[in-house]
PDB file of C-alpha atoms in Angstrom:
ATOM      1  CA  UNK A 112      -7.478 -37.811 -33.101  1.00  0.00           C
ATOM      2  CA  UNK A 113      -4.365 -35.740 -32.458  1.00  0.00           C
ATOM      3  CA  UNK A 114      -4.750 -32.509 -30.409  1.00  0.00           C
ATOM      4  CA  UNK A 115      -1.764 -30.001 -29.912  1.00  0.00           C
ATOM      5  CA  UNK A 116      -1.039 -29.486 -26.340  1.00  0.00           C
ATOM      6  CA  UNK A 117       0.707 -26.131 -26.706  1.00  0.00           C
ATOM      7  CA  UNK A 118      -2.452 -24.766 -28.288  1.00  0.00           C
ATOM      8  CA  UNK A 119      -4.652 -26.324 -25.741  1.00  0.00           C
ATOM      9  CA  UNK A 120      -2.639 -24.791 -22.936  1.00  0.00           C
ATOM     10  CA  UNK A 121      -2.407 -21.041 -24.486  1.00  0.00           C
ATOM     11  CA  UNK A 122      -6.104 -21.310 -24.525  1.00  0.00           C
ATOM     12  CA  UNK A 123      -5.993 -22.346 -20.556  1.00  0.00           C
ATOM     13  CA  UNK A 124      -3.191 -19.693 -19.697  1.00  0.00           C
ATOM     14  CA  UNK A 125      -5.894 -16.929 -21.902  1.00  0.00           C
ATOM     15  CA  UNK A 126      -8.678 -17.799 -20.068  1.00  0.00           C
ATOM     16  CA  UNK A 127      -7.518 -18.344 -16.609  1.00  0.00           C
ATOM     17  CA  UNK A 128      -5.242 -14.639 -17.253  1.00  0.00           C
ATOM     18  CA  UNK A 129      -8.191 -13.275 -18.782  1.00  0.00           C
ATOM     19  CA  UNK A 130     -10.978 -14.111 -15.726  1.00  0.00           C
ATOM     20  CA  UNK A 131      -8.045 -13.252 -13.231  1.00  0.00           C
ATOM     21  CA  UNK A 132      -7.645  -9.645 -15.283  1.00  0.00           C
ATOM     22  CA  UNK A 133     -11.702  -9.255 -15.478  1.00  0.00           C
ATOM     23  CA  UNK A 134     -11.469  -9.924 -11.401  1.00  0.00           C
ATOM     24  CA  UNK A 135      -9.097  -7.033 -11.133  1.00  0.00           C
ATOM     25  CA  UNK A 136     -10.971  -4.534 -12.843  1.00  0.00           C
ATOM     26  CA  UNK A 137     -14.160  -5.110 -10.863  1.00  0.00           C
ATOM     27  CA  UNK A 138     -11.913  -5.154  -7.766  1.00  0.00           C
ATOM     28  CA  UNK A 139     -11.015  -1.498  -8.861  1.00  0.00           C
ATOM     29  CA  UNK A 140     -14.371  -0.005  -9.815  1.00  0.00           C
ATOM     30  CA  UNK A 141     -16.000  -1.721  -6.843  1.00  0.00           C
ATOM     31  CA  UNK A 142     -13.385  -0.539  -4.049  1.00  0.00           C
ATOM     32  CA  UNK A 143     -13.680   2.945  -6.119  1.00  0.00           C
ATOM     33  CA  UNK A 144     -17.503   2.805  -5.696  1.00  0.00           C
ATOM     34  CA  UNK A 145     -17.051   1.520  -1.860  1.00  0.00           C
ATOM     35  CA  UNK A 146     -15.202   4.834  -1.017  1.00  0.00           C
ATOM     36  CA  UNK A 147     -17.410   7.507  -3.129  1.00  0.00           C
ATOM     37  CA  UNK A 148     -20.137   5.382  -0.509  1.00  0.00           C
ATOM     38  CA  UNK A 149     -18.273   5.771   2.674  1.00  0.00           C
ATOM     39  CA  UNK A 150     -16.987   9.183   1.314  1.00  0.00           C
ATOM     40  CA  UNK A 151     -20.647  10.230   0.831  1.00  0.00           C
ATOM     41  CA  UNK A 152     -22.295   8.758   4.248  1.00  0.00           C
ATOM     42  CA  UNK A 153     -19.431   8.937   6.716  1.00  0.00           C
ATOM     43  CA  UNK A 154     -17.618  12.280   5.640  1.00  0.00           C
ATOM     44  CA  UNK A 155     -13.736  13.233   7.218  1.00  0.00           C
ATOM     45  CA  UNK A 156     -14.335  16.172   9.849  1.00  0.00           C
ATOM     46  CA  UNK A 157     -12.020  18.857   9.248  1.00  0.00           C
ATOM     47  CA  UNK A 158      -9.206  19.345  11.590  1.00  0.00           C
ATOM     48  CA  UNK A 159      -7.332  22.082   9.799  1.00  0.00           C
ATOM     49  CA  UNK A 160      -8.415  24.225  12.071  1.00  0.00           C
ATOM     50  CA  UNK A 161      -7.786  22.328  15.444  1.00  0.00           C
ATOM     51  CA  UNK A 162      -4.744  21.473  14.489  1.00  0.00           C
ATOM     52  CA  UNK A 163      -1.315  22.177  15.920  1.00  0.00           C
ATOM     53  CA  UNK A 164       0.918  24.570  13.433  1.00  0.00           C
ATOM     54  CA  UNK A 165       4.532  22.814  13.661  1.00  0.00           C
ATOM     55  CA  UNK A 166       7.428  24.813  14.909  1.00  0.00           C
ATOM     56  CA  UNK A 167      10.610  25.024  13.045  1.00  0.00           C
ATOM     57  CA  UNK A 168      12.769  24.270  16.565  1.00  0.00           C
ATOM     58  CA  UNK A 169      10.474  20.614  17.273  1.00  0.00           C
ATOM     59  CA  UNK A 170      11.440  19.595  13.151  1.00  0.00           C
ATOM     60  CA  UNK A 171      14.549  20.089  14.467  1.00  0.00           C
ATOM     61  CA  UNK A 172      14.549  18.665  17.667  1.00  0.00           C
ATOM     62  CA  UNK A 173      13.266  15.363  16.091  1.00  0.00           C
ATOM     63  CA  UNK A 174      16.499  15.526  13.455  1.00  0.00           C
ATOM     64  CA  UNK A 175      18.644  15.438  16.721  1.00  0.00           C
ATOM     65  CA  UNK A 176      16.693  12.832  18.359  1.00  0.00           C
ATOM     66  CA  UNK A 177      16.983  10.431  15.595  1.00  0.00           C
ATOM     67  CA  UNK A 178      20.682  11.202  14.839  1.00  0.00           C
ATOM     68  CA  UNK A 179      21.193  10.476  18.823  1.00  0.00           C
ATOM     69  CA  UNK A 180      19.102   6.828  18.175  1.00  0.00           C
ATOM     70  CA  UNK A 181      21.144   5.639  15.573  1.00  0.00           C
ATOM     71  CA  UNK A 182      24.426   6.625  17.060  1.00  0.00           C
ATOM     72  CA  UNK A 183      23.195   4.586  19.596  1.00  0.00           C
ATOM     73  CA  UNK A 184      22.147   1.536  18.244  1.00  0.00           C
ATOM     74  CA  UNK A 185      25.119   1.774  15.668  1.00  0.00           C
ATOM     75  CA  UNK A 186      27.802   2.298  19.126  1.00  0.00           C
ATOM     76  CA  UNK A 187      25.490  -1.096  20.976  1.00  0.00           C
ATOM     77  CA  UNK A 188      26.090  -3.253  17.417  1.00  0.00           C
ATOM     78  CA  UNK A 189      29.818  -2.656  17.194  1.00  0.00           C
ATOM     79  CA  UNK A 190      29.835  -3.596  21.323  1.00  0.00           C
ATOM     80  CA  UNK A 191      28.438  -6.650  20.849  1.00  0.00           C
ATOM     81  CA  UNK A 192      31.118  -7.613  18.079  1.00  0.00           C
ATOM     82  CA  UNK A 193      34.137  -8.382  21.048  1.00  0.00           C
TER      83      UNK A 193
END
């Protein structure tokens, strides 16, 4: 009785790949039905129209804060190299 190994493990590695790919796809079309659910009972409110309009000048104000916040931590690291 003589059984090839290779062959008998390409038919494990297709099985066990092909139950972990069949896992997958009902992953997908259950987490897809899951939202259309939630989507459909608990809907987003709409806050367009509550919400703040950004300004040019804060855009810019948060460029200069972050430029100022690396200088800073880029100035501390090269003190603590002496």
């Amino acid at each position: 009785m003589e059984t090839n190994l290779v062959m008998e493990a390409l038919k494990f590695m297709v099985l066990g790949m092909g139950i972990v790919y069949a896992f997958l796809i009902i992953m997908v079309f259950a987490l897809k039905a899951q939202a259309a659910l939630i989507g459909k009972f608990f809907p987003e409110k709409d806050n367009l129209k509550t919400a703040k309009k950004v300004q040019p000048s804060v855009a810019t104000s948060d460029t200069a804060k972050k430029i100022a916040a690396i200088s800073a931590a880029i100035q501390h690291h090269n003190n603590q190299k002496g």
